[in-house]
XYZ file of C-alpha atoms in Angstrom:
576
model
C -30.265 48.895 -26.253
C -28.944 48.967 -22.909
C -30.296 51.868 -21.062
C -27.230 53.858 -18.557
C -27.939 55.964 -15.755
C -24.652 58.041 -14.462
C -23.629 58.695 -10.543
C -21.507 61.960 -9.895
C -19.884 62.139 -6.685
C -18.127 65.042 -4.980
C -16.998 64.095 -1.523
C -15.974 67.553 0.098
C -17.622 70.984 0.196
C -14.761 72.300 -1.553
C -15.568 70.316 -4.713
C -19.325 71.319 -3.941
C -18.811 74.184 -4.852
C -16.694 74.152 -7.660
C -18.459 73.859 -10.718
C -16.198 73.100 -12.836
C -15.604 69.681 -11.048
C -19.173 68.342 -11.672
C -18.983 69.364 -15.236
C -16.072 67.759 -16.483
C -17.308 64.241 -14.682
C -20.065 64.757 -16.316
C -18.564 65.115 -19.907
C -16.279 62.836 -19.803
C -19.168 60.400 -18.570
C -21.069 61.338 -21.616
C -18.323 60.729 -23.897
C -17.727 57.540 -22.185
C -21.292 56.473 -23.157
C -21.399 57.682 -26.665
C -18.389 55.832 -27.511
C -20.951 52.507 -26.979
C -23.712 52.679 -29.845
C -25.872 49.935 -28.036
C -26.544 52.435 -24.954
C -29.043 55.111 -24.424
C -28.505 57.827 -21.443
C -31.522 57.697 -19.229
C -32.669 60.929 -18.049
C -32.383 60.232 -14.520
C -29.054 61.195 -12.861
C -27.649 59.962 -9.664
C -25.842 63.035 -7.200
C -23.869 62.344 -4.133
C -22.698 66.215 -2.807
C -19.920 66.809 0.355
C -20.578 62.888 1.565
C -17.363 60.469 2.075
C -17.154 57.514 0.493
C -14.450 56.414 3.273
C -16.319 57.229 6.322
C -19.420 56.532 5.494
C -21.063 53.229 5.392
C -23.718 52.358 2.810
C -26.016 51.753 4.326
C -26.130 55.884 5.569
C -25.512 57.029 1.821
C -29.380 57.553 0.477
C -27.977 57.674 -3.051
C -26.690 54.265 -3.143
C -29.678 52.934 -1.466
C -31.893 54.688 -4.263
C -29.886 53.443 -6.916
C -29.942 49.875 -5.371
C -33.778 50.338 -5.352
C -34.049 51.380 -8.759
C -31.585 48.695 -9.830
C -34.606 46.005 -8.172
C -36.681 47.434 -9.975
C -35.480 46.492 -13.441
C -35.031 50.508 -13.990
C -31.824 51.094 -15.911
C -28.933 48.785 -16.966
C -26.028 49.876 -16.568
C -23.947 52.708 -13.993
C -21.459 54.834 -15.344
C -18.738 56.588 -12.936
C -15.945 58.564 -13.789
C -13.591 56.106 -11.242
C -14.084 53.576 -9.076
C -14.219 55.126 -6.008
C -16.830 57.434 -6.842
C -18.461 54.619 -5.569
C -16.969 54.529 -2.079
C -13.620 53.199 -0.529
C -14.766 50.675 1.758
C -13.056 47.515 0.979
C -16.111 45.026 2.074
C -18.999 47.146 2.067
C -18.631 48.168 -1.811
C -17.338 44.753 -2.901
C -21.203 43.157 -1.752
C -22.562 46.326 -3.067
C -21.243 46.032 -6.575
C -22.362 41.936 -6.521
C -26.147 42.873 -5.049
C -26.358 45.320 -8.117
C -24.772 42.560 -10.318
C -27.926 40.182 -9.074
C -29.979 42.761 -10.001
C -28.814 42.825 -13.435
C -26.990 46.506 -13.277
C -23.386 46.363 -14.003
C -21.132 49.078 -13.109
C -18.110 51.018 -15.758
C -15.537 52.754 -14.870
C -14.259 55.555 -18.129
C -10.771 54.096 -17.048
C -11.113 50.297 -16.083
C -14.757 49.631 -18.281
C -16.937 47.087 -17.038
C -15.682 46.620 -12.928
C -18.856 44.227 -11.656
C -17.638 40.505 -12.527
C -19.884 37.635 -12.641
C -20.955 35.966 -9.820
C -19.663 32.339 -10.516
C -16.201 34.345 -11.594
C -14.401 33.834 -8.335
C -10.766 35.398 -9.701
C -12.855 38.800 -10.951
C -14.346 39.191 -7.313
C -10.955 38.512 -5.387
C -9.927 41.638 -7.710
C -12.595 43.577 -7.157
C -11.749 42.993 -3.553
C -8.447 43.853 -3.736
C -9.550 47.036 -6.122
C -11.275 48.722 -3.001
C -9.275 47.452 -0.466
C -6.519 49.504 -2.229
C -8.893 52.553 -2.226
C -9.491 52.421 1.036
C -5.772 52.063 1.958
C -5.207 55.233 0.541
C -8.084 56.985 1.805
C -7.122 55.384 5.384
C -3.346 56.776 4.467
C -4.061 60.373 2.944
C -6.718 60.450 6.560
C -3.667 59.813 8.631
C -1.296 62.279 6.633
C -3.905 64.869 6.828
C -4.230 64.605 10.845
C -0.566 64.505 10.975
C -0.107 68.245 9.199
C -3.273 68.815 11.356
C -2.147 68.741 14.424
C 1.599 70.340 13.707
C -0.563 72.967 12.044
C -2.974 73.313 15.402
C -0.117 73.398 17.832
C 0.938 76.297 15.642
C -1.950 78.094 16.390
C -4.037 77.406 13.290
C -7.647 77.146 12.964
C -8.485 73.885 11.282
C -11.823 74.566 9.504
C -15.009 73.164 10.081
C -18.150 75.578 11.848
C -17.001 78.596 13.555
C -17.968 78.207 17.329
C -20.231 80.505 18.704
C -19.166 84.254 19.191
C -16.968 83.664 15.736
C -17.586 84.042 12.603
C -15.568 82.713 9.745
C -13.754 85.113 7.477
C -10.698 85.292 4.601
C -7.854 85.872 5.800
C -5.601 86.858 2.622
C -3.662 83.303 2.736
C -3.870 81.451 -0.252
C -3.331 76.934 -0.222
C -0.844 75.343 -1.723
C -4.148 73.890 -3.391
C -5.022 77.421 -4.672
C -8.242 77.737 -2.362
C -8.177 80.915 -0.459
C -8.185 80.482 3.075
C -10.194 81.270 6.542
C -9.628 82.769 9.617
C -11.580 83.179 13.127
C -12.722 86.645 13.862
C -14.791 87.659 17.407
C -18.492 88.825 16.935
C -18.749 91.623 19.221
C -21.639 91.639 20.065
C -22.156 86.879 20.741
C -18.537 88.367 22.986
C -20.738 89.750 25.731
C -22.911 86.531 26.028
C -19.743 84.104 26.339
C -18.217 86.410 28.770
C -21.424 86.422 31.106
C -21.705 82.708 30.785
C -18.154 81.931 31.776
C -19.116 84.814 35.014
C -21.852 82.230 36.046
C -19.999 79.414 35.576
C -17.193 80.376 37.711
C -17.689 83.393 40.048
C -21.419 81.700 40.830
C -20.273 77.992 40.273
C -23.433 77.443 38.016
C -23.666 74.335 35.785
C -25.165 74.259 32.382
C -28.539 73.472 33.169
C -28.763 76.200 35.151
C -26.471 79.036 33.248
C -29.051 77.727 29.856
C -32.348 78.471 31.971
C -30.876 81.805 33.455
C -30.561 82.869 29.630
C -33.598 81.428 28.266
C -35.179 84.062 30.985
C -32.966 86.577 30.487
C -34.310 89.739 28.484
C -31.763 90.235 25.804
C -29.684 86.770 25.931
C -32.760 84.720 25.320
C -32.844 85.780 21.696
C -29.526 85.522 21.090
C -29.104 81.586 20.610
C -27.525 79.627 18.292
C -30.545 77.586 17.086
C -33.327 80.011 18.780
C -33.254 78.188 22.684
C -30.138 77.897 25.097
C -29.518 74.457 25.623
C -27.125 72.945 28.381
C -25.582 70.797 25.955
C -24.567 73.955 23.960
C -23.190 75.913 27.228
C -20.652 72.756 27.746
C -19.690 73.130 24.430
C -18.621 76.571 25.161
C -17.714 76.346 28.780
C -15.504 73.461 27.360
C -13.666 74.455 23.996
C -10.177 75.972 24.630
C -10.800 78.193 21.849
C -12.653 80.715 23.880
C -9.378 81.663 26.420
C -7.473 81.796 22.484
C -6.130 78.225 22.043
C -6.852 76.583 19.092
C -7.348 72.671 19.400
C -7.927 69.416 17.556
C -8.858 65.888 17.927
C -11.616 66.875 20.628
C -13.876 63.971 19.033
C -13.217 61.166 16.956
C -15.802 59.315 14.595
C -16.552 55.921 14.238
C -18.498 53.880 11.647
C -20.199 57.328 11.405
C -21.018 58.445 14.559
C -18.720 61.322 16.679
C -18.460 60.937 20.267
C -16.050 63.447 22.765
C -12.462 62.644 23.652
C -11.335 63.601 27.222
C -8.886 66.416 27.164
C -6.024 64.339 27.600
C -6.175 63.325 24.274
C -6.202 67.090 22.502
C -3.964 68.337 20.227
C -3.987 72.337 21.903
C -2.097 75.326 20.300
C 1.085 75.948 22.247
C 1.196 79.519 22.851
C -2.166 82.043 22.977
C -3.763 83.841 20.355
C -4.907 87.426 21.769
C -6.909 88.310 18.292
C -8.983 85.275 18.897
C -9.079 84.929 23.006
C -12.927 86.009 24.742
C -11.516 84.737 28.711
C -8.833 85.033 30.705
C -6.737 81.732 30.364
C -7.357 81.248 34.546
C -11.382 81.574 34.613
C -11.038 79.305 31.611
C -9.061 76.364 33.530
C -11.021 77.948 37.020
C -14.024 76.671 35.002
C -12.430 73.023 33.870
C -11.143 72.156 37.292
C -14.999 73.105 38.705
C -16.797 71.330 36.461
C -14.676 68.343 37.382
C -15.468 68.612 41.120
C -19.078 68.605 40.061
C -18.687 65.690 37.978
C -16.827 63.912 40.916
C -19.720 64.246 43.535
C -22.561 63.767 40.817
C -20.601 60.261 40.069
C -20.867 59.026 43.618
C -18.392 56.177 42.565
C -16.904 54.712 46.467
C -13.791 57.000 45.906
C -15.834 60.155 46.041
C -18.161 58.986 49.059
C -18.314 60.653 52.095
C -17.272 57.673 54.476
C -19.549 58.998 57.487
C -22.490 58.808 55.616
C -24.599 55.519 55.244
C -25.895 55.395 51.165
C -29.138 53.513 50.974
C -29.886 52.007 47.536
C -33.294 51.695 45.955
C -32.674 49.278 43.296
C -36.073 49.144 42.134
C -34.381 48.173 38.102
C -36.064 49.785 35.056
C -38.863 52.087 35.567
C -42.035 50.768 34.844
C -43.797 53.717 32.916
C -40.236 54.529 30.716
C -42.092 53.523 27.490
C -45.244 55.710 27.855
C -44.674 58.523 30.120
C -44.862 61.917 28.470
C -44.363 65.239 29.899
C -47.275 67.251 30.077
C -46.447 70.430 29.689
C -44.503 70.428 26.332
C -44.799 66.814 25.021
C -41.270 65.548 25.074
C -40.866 61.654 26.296
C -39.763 61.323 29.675
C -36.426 59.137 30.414
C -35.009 57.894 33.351
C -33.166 59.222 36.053
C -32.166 59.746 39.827
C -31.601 62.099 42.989
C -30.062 61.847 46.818
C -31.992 62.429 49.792
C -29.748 62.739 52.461
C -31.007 62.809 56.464
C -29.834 62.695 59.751
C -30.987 59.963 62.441
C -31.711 62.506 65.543
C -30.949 59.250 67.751
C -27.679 58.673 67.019
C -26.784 61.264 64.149
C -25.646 58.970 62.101
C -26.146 60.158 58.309
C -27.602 58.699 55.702
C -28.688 58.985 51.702
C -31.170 57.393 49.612
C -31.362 56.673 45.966
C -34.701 56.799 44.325
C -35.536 56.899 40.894
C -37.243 59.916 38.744
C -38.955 60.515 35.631
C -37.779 63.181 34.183
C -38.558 65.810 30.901
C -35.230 65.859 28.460
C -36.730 69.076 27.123
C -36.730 70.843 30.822
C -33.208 69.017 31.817
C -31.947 70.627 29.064
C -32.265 73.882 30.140
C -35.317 75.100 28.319
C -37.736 77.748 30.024
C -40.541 74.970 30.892
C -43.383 75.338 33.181
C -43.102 73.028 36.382
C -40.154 71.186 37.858
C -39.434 69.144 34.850
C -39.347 65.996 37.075
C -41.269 63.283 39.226
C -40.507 60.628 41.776
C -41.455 56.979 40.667
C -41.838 56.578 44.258
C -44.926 59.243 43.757
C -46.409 59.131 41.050
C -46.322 55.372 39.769
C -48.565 54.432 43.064
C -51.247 56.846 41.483
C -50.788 55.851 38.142
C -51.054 52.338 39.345
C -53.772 52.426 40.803
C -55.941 53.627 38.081
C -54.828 51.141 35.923
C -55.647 48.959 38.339
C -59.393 50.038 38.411
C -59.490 50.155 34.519
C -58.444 46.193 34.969
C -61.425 45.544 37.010
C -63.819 47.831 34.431
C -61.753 45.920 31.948
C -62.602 41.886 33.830
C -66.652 43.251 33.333
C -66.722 43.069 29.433
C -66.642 39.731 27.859
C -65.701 41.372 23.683
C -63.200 43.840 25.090
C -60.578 40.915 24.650
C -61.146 41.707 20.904
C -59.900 44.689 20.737
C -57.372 44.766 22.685
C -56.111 41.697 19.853
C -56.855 44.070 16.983
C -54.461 47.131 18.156
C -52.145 44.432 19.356
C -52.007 42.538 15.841
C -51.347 46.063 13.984
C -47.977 46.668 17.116
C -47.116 43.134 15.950
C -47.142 43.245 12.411
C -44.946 46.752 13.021
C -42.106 45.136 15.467
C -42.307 41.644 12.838
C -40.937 44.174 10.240
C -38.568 45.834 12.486
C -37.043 42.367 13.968
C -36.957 41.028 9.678
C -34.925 44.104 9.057
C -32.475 43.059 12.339
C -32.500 39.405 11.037
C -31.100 40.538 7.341
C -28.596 42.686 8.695
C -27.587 40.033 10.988
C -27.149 37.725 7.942
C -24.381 40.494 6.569
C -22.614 40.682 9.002
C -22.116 36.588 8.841
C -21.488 36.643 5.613
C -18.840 39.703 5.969
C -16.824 37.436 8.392
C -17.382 34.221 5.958
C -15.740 36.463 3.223
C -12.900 37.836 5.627
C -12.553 33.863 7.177
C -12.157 32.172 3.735
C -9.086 35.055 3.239
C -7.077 33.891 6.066
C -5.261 31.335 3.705
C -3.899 34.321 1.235
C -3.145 36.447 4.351
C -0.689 34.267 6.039
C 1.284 33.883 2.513
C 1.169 37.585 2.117
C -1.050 37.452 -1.216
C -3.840 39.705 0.728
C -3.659 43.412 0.741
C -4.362 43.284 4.125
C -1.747 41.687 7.242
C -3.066 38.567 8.980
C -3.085 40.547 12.058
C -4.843 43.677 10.307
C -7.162 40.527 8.911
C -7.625 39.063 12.737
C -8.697 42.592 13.947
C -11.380 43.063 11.175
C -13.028 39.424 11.955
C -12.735 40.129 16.283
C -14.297 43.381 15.371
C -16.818 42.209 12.857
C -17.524 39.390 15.141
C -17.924 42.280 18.235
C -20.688 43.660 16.010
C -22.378 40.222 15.327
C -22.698 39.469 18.851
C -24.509 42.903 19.871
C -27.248 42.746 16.753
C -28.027 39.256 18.585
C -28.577 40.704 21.256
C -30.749 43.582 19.528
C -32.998 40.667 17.509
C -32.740 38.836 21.534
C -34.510 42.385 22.632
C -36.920 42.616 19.671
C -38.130 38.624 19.845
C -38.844 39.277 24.048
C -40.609 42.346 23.014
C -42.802 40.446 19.890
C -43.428 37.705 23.116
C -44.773 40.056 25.669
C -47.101 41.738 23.165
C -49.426 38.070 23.241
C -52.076 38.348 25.636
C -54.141 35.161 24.494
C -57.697 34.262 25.131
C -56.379 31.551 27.847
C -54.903 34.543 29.612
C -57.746 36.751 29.059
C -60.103 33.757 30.408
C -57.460 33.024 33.621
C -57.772 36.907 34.579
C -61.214 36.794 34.607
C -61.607 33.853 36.627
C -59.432 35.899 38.941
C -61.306 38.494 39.813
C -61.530 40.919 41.829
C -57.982 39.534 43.682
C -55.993 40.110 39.587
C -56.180 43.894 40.023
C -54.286 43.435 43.954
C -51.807 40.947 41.852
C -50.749 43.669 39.348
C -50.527 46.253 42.217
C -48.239 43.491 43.592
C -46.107 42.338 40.437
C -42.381 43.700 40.144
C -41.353 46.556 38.315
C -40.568 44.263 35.214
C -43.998 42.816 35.244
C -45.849 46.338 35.610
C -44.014 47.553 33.069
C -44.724 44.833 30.530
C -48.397 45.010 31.288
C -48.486 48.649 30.923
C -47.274 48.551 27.052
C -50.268 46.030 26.616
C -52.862 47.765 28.053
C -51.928 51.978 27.709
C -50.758 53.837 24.831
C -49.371 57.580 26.612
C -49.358 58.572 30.262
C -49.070 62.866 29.988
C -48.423 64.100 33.320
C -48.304 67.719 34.823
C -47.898 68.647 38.748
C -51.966 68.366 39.161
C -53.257 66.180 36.400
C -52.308 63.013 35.213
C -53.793 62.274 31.414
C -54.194 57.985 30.950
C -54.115 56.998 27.032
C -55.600 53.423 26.910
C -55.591 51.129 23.926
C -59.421 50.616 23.679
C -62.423 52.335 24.198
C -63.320 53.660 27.477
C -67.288 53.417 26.932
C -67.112 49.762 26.800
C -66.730 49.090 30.319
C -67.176 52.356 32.256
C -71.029 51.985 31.836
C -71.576 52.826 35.747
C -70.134 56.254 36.462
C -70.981 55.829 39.829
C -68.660 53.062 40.240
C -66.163 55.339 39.332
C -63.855 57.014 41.918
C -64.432 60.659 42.063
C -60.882 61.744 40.724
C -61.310 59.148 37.314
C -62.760 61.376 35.010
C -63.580 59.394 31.767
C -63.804 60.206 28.168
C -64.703 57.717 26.328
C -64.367 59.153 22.389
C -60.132 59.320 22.643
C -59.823 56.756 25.240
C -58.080 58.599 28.121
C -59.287 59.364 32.439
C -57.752 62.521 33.010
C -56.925 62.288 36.943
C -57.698 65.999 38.361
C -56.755 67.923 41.606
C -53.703 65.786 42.616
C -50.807 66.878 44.008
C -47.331 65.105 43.043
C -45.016 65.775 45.234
């Protein structure tokens, strides 16, 4: 007996929540399978809910990775689905999927077409099965493009397109019913999220303010503050608002665009806007709302600093002092969030000859605080200030460090487990990397069929797919590139260990000495988290303080060890 496990797919919310839908796959699934008296129905089922199997890649669809997994496993047999594309719809992707599952022993039927995974010596059935999905996703690429199309005459019509009502609207029926029979939606203002957009389109352009700002004046303010979307005013979520037409009573569409699953903005010259206003639905005034477009693009044109934008009479001085050497393990210390990079102007005047000038410098600063979050402190540091302090201690933990002849030891053992973690990681890089080869083998050995037209697919449309493919194989080099330098620079062998001690005490001036690269390489080794506030810097190092810092004397009076979770905690500094 063969034993058959059965996948339902519905790939809009629309079918999610019509019941009716789900239960007629499913019987007409389990009439498939009785119909076949050497089966048995398994009592696990396999449900995908509201997830496209156009748009999304595999490799993002947990379902298929689960049943893949179970498939390894020697779990179940055989997959029904009510049609092929219940699968998915991407030509390539679901072609290797339906093979891998083949190798695994799992073949997959269709109620209409039966038995759809061929053998893999039978070359014919996996040209078809090629050709099955590239069909499917032809039509999914052609019903996408029909749907934009009725989209956007829709949108410049003044119709609301669906999706999540924007703040200060809720979604609501309006009394229309679809040619499809669903009953349709409509935007309505909520009175009271009205007075919070108005007061943050005020700021924006009576006061000039930008989001950062307008998100901390409401995370303070006494009745705004509790009136966020997701419980905290972010600045990302006032440019949303400050930016969506919608608000001065234009509806619009194509504002983002996804690829291979990921959304990312379009400028405004590529969105399709309603042509006349819609009063029922309109918060601003249509001039504060363009007021506020053409200021925050006078602020983005001085923030950019790009020669074009430069004051001519002022002399720009460049630090370029390349990556920052604590990025990987500097944490703010206030509310935990990883610091990232950044930088500011200074700008001066020589008295001499007044002749101006600016400087670059780099800065470490909270994501949590540049968001606009109510957070204790400034929310940012120099490099230029507080590396030389952080430095420096490292640089005395070095010498504590050069003291201890076993402490080599364990700085291997927490090394080996970092290892053995970024091994697995560059593995995983490696197999995808393999894929994507054997994607553009597949697509290569297709050329032939193209040019005589036997291929669903155009030569040109073919061409595009291998550049692009090719595009991608190029940049997870680079990625496994990134992950083998990183593997490297974890080694700290004995030789090494010996050669620093034979250094001493002029190592510990060498790494005060190194480049940024170098510090920052030599950092990862040797500390683990760097939390720092305005007056205290907290040191995380990868072994045991108590090992070398037997002496506290030795110790300088601001290095306050604690030896049981490995950290100095450096006290009653000021960083300025």
């Amino acid at each position: 007996m063969k034993r058959v496990r059965v996948l339902l797919r519905v790939s809009s919310n629309q079918q999610l929540d019509a019941d009716g839908d789900l239960d007629i796959q499913r019987q007409i699934d389990l009439d498939y399978i009785r119909e076949h008296k050497d089966w048995v129905l398994d009592k696990k089922e396999y449900f995908e809910g509201s997830n496209s199997g156009y748009k999304n890649a595999v490799e993002k669809r947990d379902i298929l990775k689960e049943i893949l997994e179970d498939a390894k496993n020697g779990e179940y047999d055989i997959l029904v689905v009510y049609k092929d594309d219940r699968v998915g719809r991407r030509m390539w992707e679901i072609g290797s999927y339906v093979m891998t599952l083949k190798r695994y022993g799992v073949d997959i039927y269709t109620v209409k077409d039966g038995c759809i995974s061929p053998e893999t010596d039978d070359i014919m059935g996996q040209m078809v099965l090629a050709l099955r999905y590239g069909n499917a996703q032809k039509s999914s690429s052609d019903t996408g493009m029909r749907v934009k199309d009725t989209a956007k005459k829709l949108v410049q019509k003044g119709r609301f397109m669906g999706g999540k009502a924007p703040y200060g609207y809720s979604l609501e029926y309006s009394g229309e019913i679809s040619k499809h029979g669903r009953a349709l939606k409509h935007l309505v203002i909520i009175s009271e999220q009205t007075e919070v957009v108005v007061f943050i389109y005020d700021l924006a352009f009576y006061k000039e303010y930008g989001s950062v700002k307008i998100a901390k004046i409401l995370n303070t303010h006494e009745k705004y503050k509790d009136m966020a979307p997701n419980d905290i005013w972010k600045a990302g979520t006032i440019t949303s608002i400050l930016t969506n037409p919608i608000y001065a009573g234009y509806t619009a569409y194509n504002r983002r665009t996804r690829t291979d699953g990921v959304y990312h903005k379009l400028g405004s010259d590529n969105w399709i806007v309603a042509e006349e206003c819609n009063p029922e639905i309109a918060i601003v005034e249509v001039y504060i709302w363009n007021g506020v477009q053409d200021l925050r693009k006078k602020r983005a044109d001085n923030i950019a600093k790009t020669d074009e934008h430069k004051d001519p009479n002022i002399t720009v001085m460049i630090s370029n002092r390349g990556t920052l050497a604590l990025m990987d393990v500097l944490y703010c210390g206030y509310c935990g969030c990883k610091m990232t990079n950044g930088s500011r102007y200074n700008y001066w005047t020589i008295k001499g000859t007044g002749e101006k000038r600016s400087g670059k410098v780099g800065i470490y600063k909270c994501q949590d605080a540049w968001s606009g979050a109510v957070h204790p402190g400034r929310g940012f540091y120099r490099a230029d200030k507080i590396e030389p302090i952080v430095f420096n201690s490292i640089s005395e933990y070095i010498g504590r460090l050069q003291e201890n002849d076993d402490v080599f030891q364990e700085i291997e053992i927490n090394k080996q487990k970092e290892k053995k973690a970024v091994r697995t990681e560059l593995e995983k890089e490696k197999q995808e990397l393999l894929k994507i080869q054997k994607k553009i083998d597949v697509m290569e050995e297709n050329i032939p069929q193209a040019m005589t037209g036997e291929y669903p697919l155009s030569l040109d449309d073919l061409v595009r797919l291998i550049d692009k493919q090719k595009e991608t194989y190029s940049k997870q080099q680079e990625i496994i590139k990134q992950k083998e330098e990183k593997l490297k620079n974890m080694d700290v062998s004995i030789s090494e260990w010996g050669y620093l001690r034979e250094q001493i005490p002029t190592w510990q001036q060498v790494f005060l000495d190194a480049d940024s690269h170098t510090k920052r390489v030599l950092v990862d080794k040797l500390v683990e988290r760097i939390d720092v506030m305005e007056e205290q810097i907290t040191i995380r190092f990868r072994i045991r303080l108590e090992d070398f810092i037997s002496n506290p004397e030795k110790t300088s009076q601001n290095l306050l060890a604690t030896a049981s979770d490995k950290s100095i905690i450096l006290n009653n500094i000021k960083i300025k």
